[in-house]
Coordinates of C-alpha atoms in Angstrom, one line a residue:
Chain A
M67 CA 0.0 0.0 0.0
N68 CA 2.9 2.3 0.6
R69 CA 4.1 1.6 -2.9
I70 CA 1.0 3.1 -4.4
M71 CA 1.2 6.3 -2.3
T72 CA 4.9 6.6 -3.3
A73 CA 3.9 6.2 -6.9
L74 CA 1.4 8.9 -6.6
L75 CA 3.9 11.2 -5.0
V76 CA 6.4 10.5 -7.7
C77 CA 3.7 11.4 -10.3
V78 CA 2.9 14.7 -8.6
A79 CA 6.6 15.5 -8.4
L80 CA 7.1 14.7 -12.0
F81 CA 4.3 17.0 -13.0
I82 CA 5.7 19.9 -11.0
L83 CA 9.1 19.4 -12.7
L84 CA 7.4 19.3 -16.1
G85 CA 5.4 22.4 -15.3
T86 CA 8.5 24.4 -14.2
A87 CA 10.8 23.1 -16.9
C88 CA 8.5 24.2 -19.7
S89 CA 8.2 27.7 -18.3
S90 CA 9.7 30.7 -20.1
S91 CA 9.2 34.2 -19.1
G92 CA 9.6 35.6 -22.6
G93 CA 10.1 39.2 -23.3
N94 CA 12.4 38.5 -26.2
G95 CA 10.5 40.2 -29.0
R96 CA 10.8 43.8 -30.3
Q97 CA 9.4 46.0 -27.6
V98 CA 6.3 48.0 -28.3
A99 CA 5.3 50.4 -25.5
I100 CA 1.6 50.7 -24.8
T101 CA 0.4 53.5 -22.5
Q102 CA -2.9 53.2 -20.6
T103 CA -4.7 56.1 -19.0
D104 CA -8.3 56.3 -17.7
D105 CA -9.3 57.6 -21.1
G106 CA -7.9 54.9 -23.3
C107 CA -4.8 53.3 -24.6
T108 CA -2.1 54.5 -27.1
P109 CA -1.0 53.9 -29.7
Q110 CA -4.1 52.6 -31.5
S111 CA -2.2 51.1 -34.4
V112 CA 1.0 48.9 -34.4
Q113 CA 3.0 47.8 -37.4
A114 CA 4.6 44.4 -37.5
A115 CA 6.7 42.5 -40.0
S116 CA 5.5 39.1 -41.2
G117 CA 5.8 36.6 -38.4
E118 CA 7.6 39.2 -36.2
K119 CA 7.8 38.6 -32.5
L120 CA 6.6 41.6 -30.4
T121 CA 6.7 42.2 -26.7
F122 CA 4.1 44.6 -25.6
K123 CA 5.2 46.6 -22.6
I124 CA 2.0 47.9 -21.1
E125 CA 2.2 50.7 -18.6
N126 CA -1.0 51.7 -16.8
Q127 CA -0.6 55.4 -15.8
G128 CA -4.3 55.7 -14.9
K129 CA -6.1 55.2 -11.6
K130 CA -8.2 52.2 -12.8
D131 CA -7.2 48.6 -13.5
H132 CA -7.0 47.8 -17.2
E133 CA -7.5 44.6 -19.3
F134 CA -5.4 43.8 -22.3
E135 CA -6.4 40.9 -24.5
G136 CA -6.5 39.7 -28.1
V137 CA -9.9 39.6 -29.7
N138 CA -11.4 38.0 -32.8
G139 CA -8.8 35.2 -32.7
T140 CA -5.7 37.3 -32.0
K141 CA -3.3 35.3 -29.9
V142 CA -2.6 37.6 -27.1
P143 CA -3.2 36.2 -23.6
E144 CA -5.5 38.1 -21.4
V145 CA -3.6 40.2 -18.9
E146 CA -4.7 42.5 -16.2
V147 CA -2.7 45.6 -15.7
P148 CA -3.5 47.1 -12.3
A149 CA -3.4 50.9 -11.9
G150 CA 0.2 52.1 -11.7
H151 CA 1.7 48.7 -12.7
T152 CA 3.5 47.5 -15.9
R153 CA 3.0 44.2 -17.6
T154 CA 4.7 42.6 -20.6
V155 CA 3.0 40.3 -23.1
D156 CA 4.5 38.3 -26.0
Y157 CA 2.8 38.2 -29.4
T158 CA 3.8 36.8 -32.7
A159 CA 2.4 38.5 -35.8
P160 CA 0.8 36.3 -38.5
K161 CA 2.9 35.4 -41.6
Q162 CA 0.6 36.8 -44.2
A163 CA 1.2 40.4 -45.2
G164 CA -1.8 42.7 -45.1
T165 CA -3.4 40.9 -42.2
T166 CA -4.8 43.0 -39.4
Q167 CA -5.4 41.8 -35.9
Q168 CA -7.1 43.4 -33.0
I169 CA -6.2 43.7 -29.3
K170 CA -8.8 45.1 -26.9
C171 CA -7.5 47.4 -24.2
Y172 CA -10.1 48.4 -21.8
I173 CA -11.3 49.3 -18.3
P174 CA -14.2 47.0 -17.3
N175 CA -17.3 49.1 -17.7
G176 CA -15.1 51.9 -18.8
S177 CA -13.2 53.2 -21.8
T178 CA -12.3 50.7 -24.5
T179 CA -9.6 51.0 -27.2
L180 CA -9.1 48.6 -30.0
I181 CA -5.5 48.4 -31.0
T182 CA -5.0 47.3 -34.6
V183 CA -1.9 45.4 -35.5
T184 CA -1.1 45.5 -39.3
V185 CA 1.3 43.0 -40.8
G186 CA 3.6 44.6 -43.4
S187 CA 5.7 42.6 -45.9
Chain B
M452 CA -1.9 19.9 -16.3
L453 CA -1.1 19.1 -12.7
F454 CA -4.4 20.8 -11.7
S455 CA -6.5 18.6 -14.0
F456 CA -4.6 15.5 -13.0
L457 CA -5.1 16.2 -9.3
V458 CA -8.8 16.9 -9.8
T459 CA -9.6 13.9 -11.9
L460 CA -7.5 11.6 -9.7
R461 CA -9.3 12.6 -6.5
E462 CA -12.7 12.7 -8.0
G463 CA -12.0 9.6 -10.1
V464 CA -11.2 7.6 -7.0
E465 CA -14.4 8.8 -5.4
I466 CA -16.3 7.7 -8.4
A467 CA -14.4 4.4 -8.5
L468 CA -15.2 3.9 -4.9
V469 CA -18.9 4.4 -5.5
I470 CA -18.9 2.0 -8.4
T471 CA -16.9 -0.7 -6.5
I472 CA -19.3 -0.5 -3.7
L473 CA -22.3 -1.0 -6.0
L474 CA -20.7 -3.7 -8.1
G475 CA -19.1 -5.4 -5.1
Y476 CA -22.4 -5.6 -3.2
L477 CA -24.2 -7.1 -6.2
R478 CA -21.4 -9.6 -6.6
S479 CA -21.4 -10.6 -3.0
T480 CA -25.1 -11.1 -3.0
G481 CA -25.0 -13.1 -6.2
Q482 CA -26.8 -10.6 -8.3
R483 CA -24.3 -10.1 -11.1
R484 CA -27.1 -10.0 -13.6
Y485 CA -27.7 -6.4 -12.5
F486 CA -24.2 -5.3 -13.4
R487 CA -25.6 -4.0 -16.7
A488 CA -28.0 -1.7 -14.9
I489 CA -25.1 -0.2 -12.9
W490 CA -23.0 0.4 -16.0
L491 CA -26.0 1.8 -17.8
G492 CA -26.4 4.3 -14.9
I493 CA -22.7 5.2 -15.1
G494 CA -23.1 5.8 -18.9
V495 CA -26.1 8.0 -18.3
A496 CA -24.1 10.0 -15.6
A497 CA -21.1 10.4 -17.9
A498 CA -23.3 11.6 -20.8
I499 CA -25.0 14.2 -18.5
C500 CA -21.6 15.4 -17.3
L501 CA -20.2 15.7 -20.8
A502 CA -23.3 17.6 -21.9
V503 CA -23.1 20.0 -18.9
G504 CA -19.3 20.5 -19.6
T505 CA -19.9 21.2 -23.3
G506 CA -22.7 23.5 -22.4
L507 CA -20.5 25.5 -20.0
E508 CA -17.7 25.7 -22.6
V509 CA -20.0 26.7 -25.4
A510 CA -21.7 29.3 -23.3
S511 CA -18.4 30.8 -22.2
R512 CA -17.3 31.0 -25.8
E513 CA -20.5 32.6 -27.2
L514 CA -20.8 35.3 -24.6
D515 CA -19.1 38.6 -24.8
S516 CA -15.7 38.5 -23.1
Q517 CA -16.7 40.8 -20.3
V518 CA -19.8 38.8 -19.5
V519 CA -17.7 35.6 -19.6
E520 CA -15.5 37.1 -16.9
G521 CA -18.5 37.5 -14.7
F522 CA -19.8 34.0 -15.6
E523 CA -16.5 32.4 -14.8
G524 CA -16.1 34.4 -11.6
F525 CA -19.4 33.1 -10.3
T526 CA -18.7 29.6 -11.5
M527 CA -15.4 29.6 -9.6
L528 CA -16.9 30.8 -6.4
F529 CA -19.8 28.3 -6.7
A530 CA -17.2 25.6 -7.4
V531 CA -15.3 26.6 -4.2
A532 CA -18.5 26.3 -2.2
L533 CA -19.4 23.0 -3.7
L534 CA -15.9 21.6 -3.3
T535 CA -15.7 22.7 0.3
A536 CA -19.0 21.0 1.1
M537 CA -18.0 17.8 -0.7
A538 CA -14.6 17.6 1.0
F539 CA -16.4 17.7 4.4
W540 CA -19.1 15.4 3.2
M541 CA -16.6 12.8 2.0
K542 CA -14.7 13.0 5.3
R543 CA -17.9 12.4 7.3
Q544 CA -19.2 9.7 5.0
S545 CA -16.0 7.8 4.4
R546 CA -17.2 4.9 6.5
G547 CA -21.0 5.4 6.2
I548 CA -21.1 5.7 2.5
S549 CA -20.7 2.0 1.9
A550 CA -23.6 1.0 4.2
E551 CA -25.8 3.7 2.8
L552 CA -25.2 2.7 -0.8
R553 CA -25.9 -1.0 0.0
A554 CA -29.1 -0.1 1.7
Q555 CA -30.1 1.9 -1.4
V556 CA -29.3 -1.1 -3.7
D557 CA -31.5 -3.3 -1.5
Q558 CA -34.3 -0.7 -1.7
A559 CA -34.0 -0.5 -5.4
L560 CA -34.1 -4.2 -5.9
G561 CA -36.7 -4.7 -3.2
A562 CA -39.0 -2.5 -5.4
G563 CA -38.2 -5.0 -8.1
S564 CA -37.1 -2.2 -10.3
V565 CA -34.0 -2.3 -12.5
A566 CA -34.8 1.3 -13.5
A567 CA -34.4 2.3 -9.8
L568 CA -30.9 0.7 -9.8
V569 CA -29.9 2.5 -13.0
L570 CA -31.1 5.7 -11.4
L571 CA -29.2 5.0 -8.2
A572 CA -25.9 4.4 -10.2
A573 CA -26.6 7.5 -12.3
S574 CA -27.3 9.8 -9.4
S575 CA -24.5 8.6 -7.1
V576 CA -21.9 8.7 -9.9
G577 CA -23.4 11.8 -11.6
R578 CA -23.0 13.8 -8.4
E579 CA -19.3 13.2 -8.3
G580 CA -19.1 13.7 -12.1
L581 CA -20.8 17.1 -12.1
E582 CA -18.5 18.2 -9.3
T583 CA -15.6 17.1 -11.5
T584 CA -17.0 18.9 -14.5
L585 CA -17.5 22.2 -12.6
F586 CA -14.1 21.9 -11.0
L587 CA -12.4 21.3 -14.3
F588 CA -14.3 24.1 -16.0
A589 CA -13.5 26.6 -13.3
G590 CA -9.8 25.6 -13.5
S591 CA -9.6 25.6 -17.3
T592 CA -10.5 29.2 -17.5
T593 CA -7.2 30.3 -16.0
A594 CA -5.1 27.4 -17.1
G595 CA -4.4 28.6 -20.6
A596 CA -6.1 25.3 -21.1
G597 CA -4.7 23.2 -23.9
V598 CA -3.6 19.7 -24.7
G599 CA -1.8 19.5 -21.4
F600 CA -4.9 20.2 -19.4
V601 CA -6.8 17.5 -21.2
L602 CA -3.9 15.1 -20.9
G603 CA -3.6 15.6 -17.2
G604 CA -7.3 15.1 -16.7
V605 CA -7.3 11.8 -18.7
L606 CA -4.3 10.6 -16.9
G607 CA -5.9 11.3 -13.5
F608 CA -9.0 9.3 -14.5
V609 CA -6.8 6.4 -15.8
V610 CA -4.9 6.2 -12.5
A611 CA -8.2 6.4 -10.6
A612 CA -9.6 3.6 -12.8
F613 CA -6.7 1.3 -11.9
I614 CA -7.1 2.1 -8.3
G615 CA -10.8 1.3 -8.7
I616 CA -10.1 -2.0 -10.3
G617 CA -7.6 -2.7 -7.6
I618 CA -10.2 -2.1 -4.9
Y619 CA -12.8 -4.2 -6.6
H620 CA -10.6 -7.2 -6.9
G621 CA -9.2 -6.7 -3.5
S622 CA -5.7 -7.1 -4.9
S623 CA -4.4 -3.8 -3.7
R624 CA -5.2 -2.5 -0.3
I625 CA -5.1 1.2 -0.9
P626 CA -5.1 3.3 2.2
L627 CA -8.3 5.1 1.4
K628 CA -8.4 7.1 4.5
P629 CA -5.0 8.8 4.1
F630 CA -5.8 9.2 0.4
F631 CA -9.0 11.1 1.0
T632 CA -7.3 13.2 3.8
I633 CA -4.4 14.2 1.6
S634 CA -6.4 14.7 -1.5
G635 CA -9.0 16.6 0.6
V636 CA -6.2 19.1 1.6
V637 CA -5.1 19.3 -2.0
V638 CA -8.7 20.1 -3.0
I639 CA -8.9 22.9 -0.4
V640 CA -5.6 24.4 -1.6
L641 CA -6.9 24.4 -5.2
A642 CA -10.2 25.8 -4.1
A643 CA -8.4 28.7 -2.2
G644 CA -6.7 29.6 -5.5
L645 CA -10.1 29.4 -7.3
A646 CA -11.6 31.7 -4.7
S647 CA -8.9 34.3 -5.3
N648 CA -9.2 33.9 -9.1
G649 CA -13.0 34.1 -8.8
L650 CA -12.7 37.5 -7.2
A651 CA -10.2 38.7 -9.9
H652 CA -12.7 37.6 -12.6
L653 CA -15.6 39.4 -11.0
H654 CA -13.3 42.5 -10.9
E655 CA -12.4 42.0 -14.6
S656 CA -16.1 41.7 -15.5
G657 CA -16.7 45.1 -13.9
L658 CA -19.0 43.7 -11.2
L659 CA -16.6 44.4 -8.4
P660 CA -15.1 47.9 -9.2
N661 CA -12.4 47.8 -6.6
L662 CA -10.6 44.9 -4.9
G663 CA -8.4 47.1 -2.7
A664 CA -4.8 48.1 -2.6
R665 CA -2.1 45.8 -4.2
P666 CA 0.7 45.6 -1.6
W667 CA 3.3 44.0 -3.9
D668 CA 4.1 43.2 -7.5
T669 CA 6.2 40.2 -8.4
D670 CA 5.5 40.3 -12.1
A671 CA 9.2 41.0 -12.9
L672 CA 10.1 37.8 -11.0
I673 CA 7.3 35.5 -12.2
A674 CA 5.1 37.1 -14.9
S675 CA 1.4 36.2 -14.8
T676 CA 1.5 35.4 -18.5
S677 CA 4.5 33.1 -18.3
T678 CA 4.0 29.4 -18.3
L679 CA 5.3 29.2 -14.7
G680 CA 3.0 32.0 -13.7
Q681 CA -0.1 30.4 -15.2
F682 CA 0.9 27.0 -13.8
L683 CA 1.1 28.6 -10.3
N684 CA -2.0 30.5 -10.9
T685 CA -4.2 27.5 -11.5
L686 CA -2.5 25.5 -8.8
L687 CA -2.1 28.1 -6.0
G688 CA -4.0 31.1 -7.4
Y689 CA -0.8 33.0 -8.0
D690 CA -1.4 36.6 -8.9
S691 CA 1.7 38.8 -9.4
A692 CA 0.0 41.8 -7.9
P693 CA -2.9 40.5 -5.8
A694 CA -5.4 42.9 -4.2
L695 CA -5.8 43.0 -0.5
S696 CA -9.3 41.3 -0.7
Q697 CA -7.8 38.5 -2.7
I698 CA -5.0 38.0 -0.2
V699 CA -7.4 38.0 2.8
L700 CA -9.9 35.7 1.1
Y701 CA -7.2 33.2 0.1
W702 CA -5.5 32.9 3.4
S703 CA -8.6 33.0 5.6
Y704 CA -10.2 30.4 3.4
L705 CA -7.1 28.2 3.4
I706 CA -6.4 28.4 7.1
V707 CA -10.0 28.2 8.4
V708 CA -11.1 25.4 6.0
A709 CA -7.9 23.4 6.1
A710 CA -7.9 23.5 9.9
A711 CA -11.6 22.6 10.1
F712 CA -11.0 19.7 7.7
L713 CA -8.0 18.3 9.5
F714 CA -8.9 18.9 13.1
L715 CA -12.7 18.9 13.5
P716 CA -13.9 15.5 14.7
T717 CA -16.0 13.5 12.3
A718 CA -19.7 13.2 13.1
A719 CA -20.7 10.8 15.8
P720 CA -21.2 7.3 14.5
A721 CA -24.8 7.3 15.9
A722 CA -25.8 10.0 13.4
R723 CA -24.5 7.9 10.5
R724 CA -26.1 4.7 11.6
T725 CA -29.6 5.6 10.6
P726 CA -29.8 5.1 6.9
Q727 CA -33.1 5.2 5.1
R728 CA -34.8 6.9 7.9
T729 CA -38.2 7.8 6.6
V730 CA -38.4 11.6 7.0
S731 CA -41.8 12.5 8.1
S732 CA -42.8 15.9 7.0
P733 CA -45.0 17.5 9.6
G734 CA -47.4 20.1 8.4
R735 CA -47.6 18.7 4.9
S736 CA -50.1 16.1 3.8

């Protein structure tokens, strides 16, 4: 019976190792600064090269917490940027030139800015 | 991945235990012909759970993202309440559950109704199954859920199934009491994280405008969006800049519930020993 408990513990330990080994904190793309205030986010449009890796550095200068997330299929993980804090998010632009993608930058029940990423050649 | 594994392992063993009790009782009373009814009930329960899970997932995809936040927030807090109740229920019933289920099998068969037996299997397995569904759904919303999450869940069920087979054949004597105590604590830790995440989701939905000050920010150390950050978020409710209300809720829940779970005495045996008491309902006729 101890053997089973040991096996379970080993399983759990393995998972923890797997979980931490796979982690990468990122931040290795071209840095794009996003500024948030209580009135919205700037800039509203971002240019990216085909397949380019970007790292959004989002600084919330307002007094309210902001949300930052990809919409309509844009692969930007949702991140909360509390008032007065800064967050970084990685993003890889699509390969196809001319594609536009959207990121929603908003205060819940408050101002909303749609940031458009346009893929150049 | 670890989250879903731990959840399905724990819940899976609970389900396996219920099934073994039902099948084992039929076997020991020479009524193997009713096995099919039990399996049918399990099938019904599984189908219902899958339907509910799919419904939750579809609903959360269809809705507007801000509404989803609120929906997820409430689901998480509801899951926390349910999980807490179930952890205590499991502790209290760990010995009584077997006698109770057997009595119910007798009752179903006494009524000469196979349908009642199917229903018994469906409801007793379904209850655990729905709990699992809700738990997994609440966890998947923060997990950056992908293949790993599904894989962990499947693996947990597989291990639980082997444990169940072991119990049924009596070939392995799994120390169930320590298992349920340890996994109960694990559930409480996961639930504390869900509670804190639930608050964050309600805040993100705009329902809770202010969660209070944020005393620290460890995002530079472990970013919320990093794999490690998300891993710790689902497992321990890690938030790189938690608000005061999240911190208070997390720690007070963890300390109070874990202490109660570990140190409160189980219910007196006398209370358990009265299965199938016909509840008279005064004032209603």
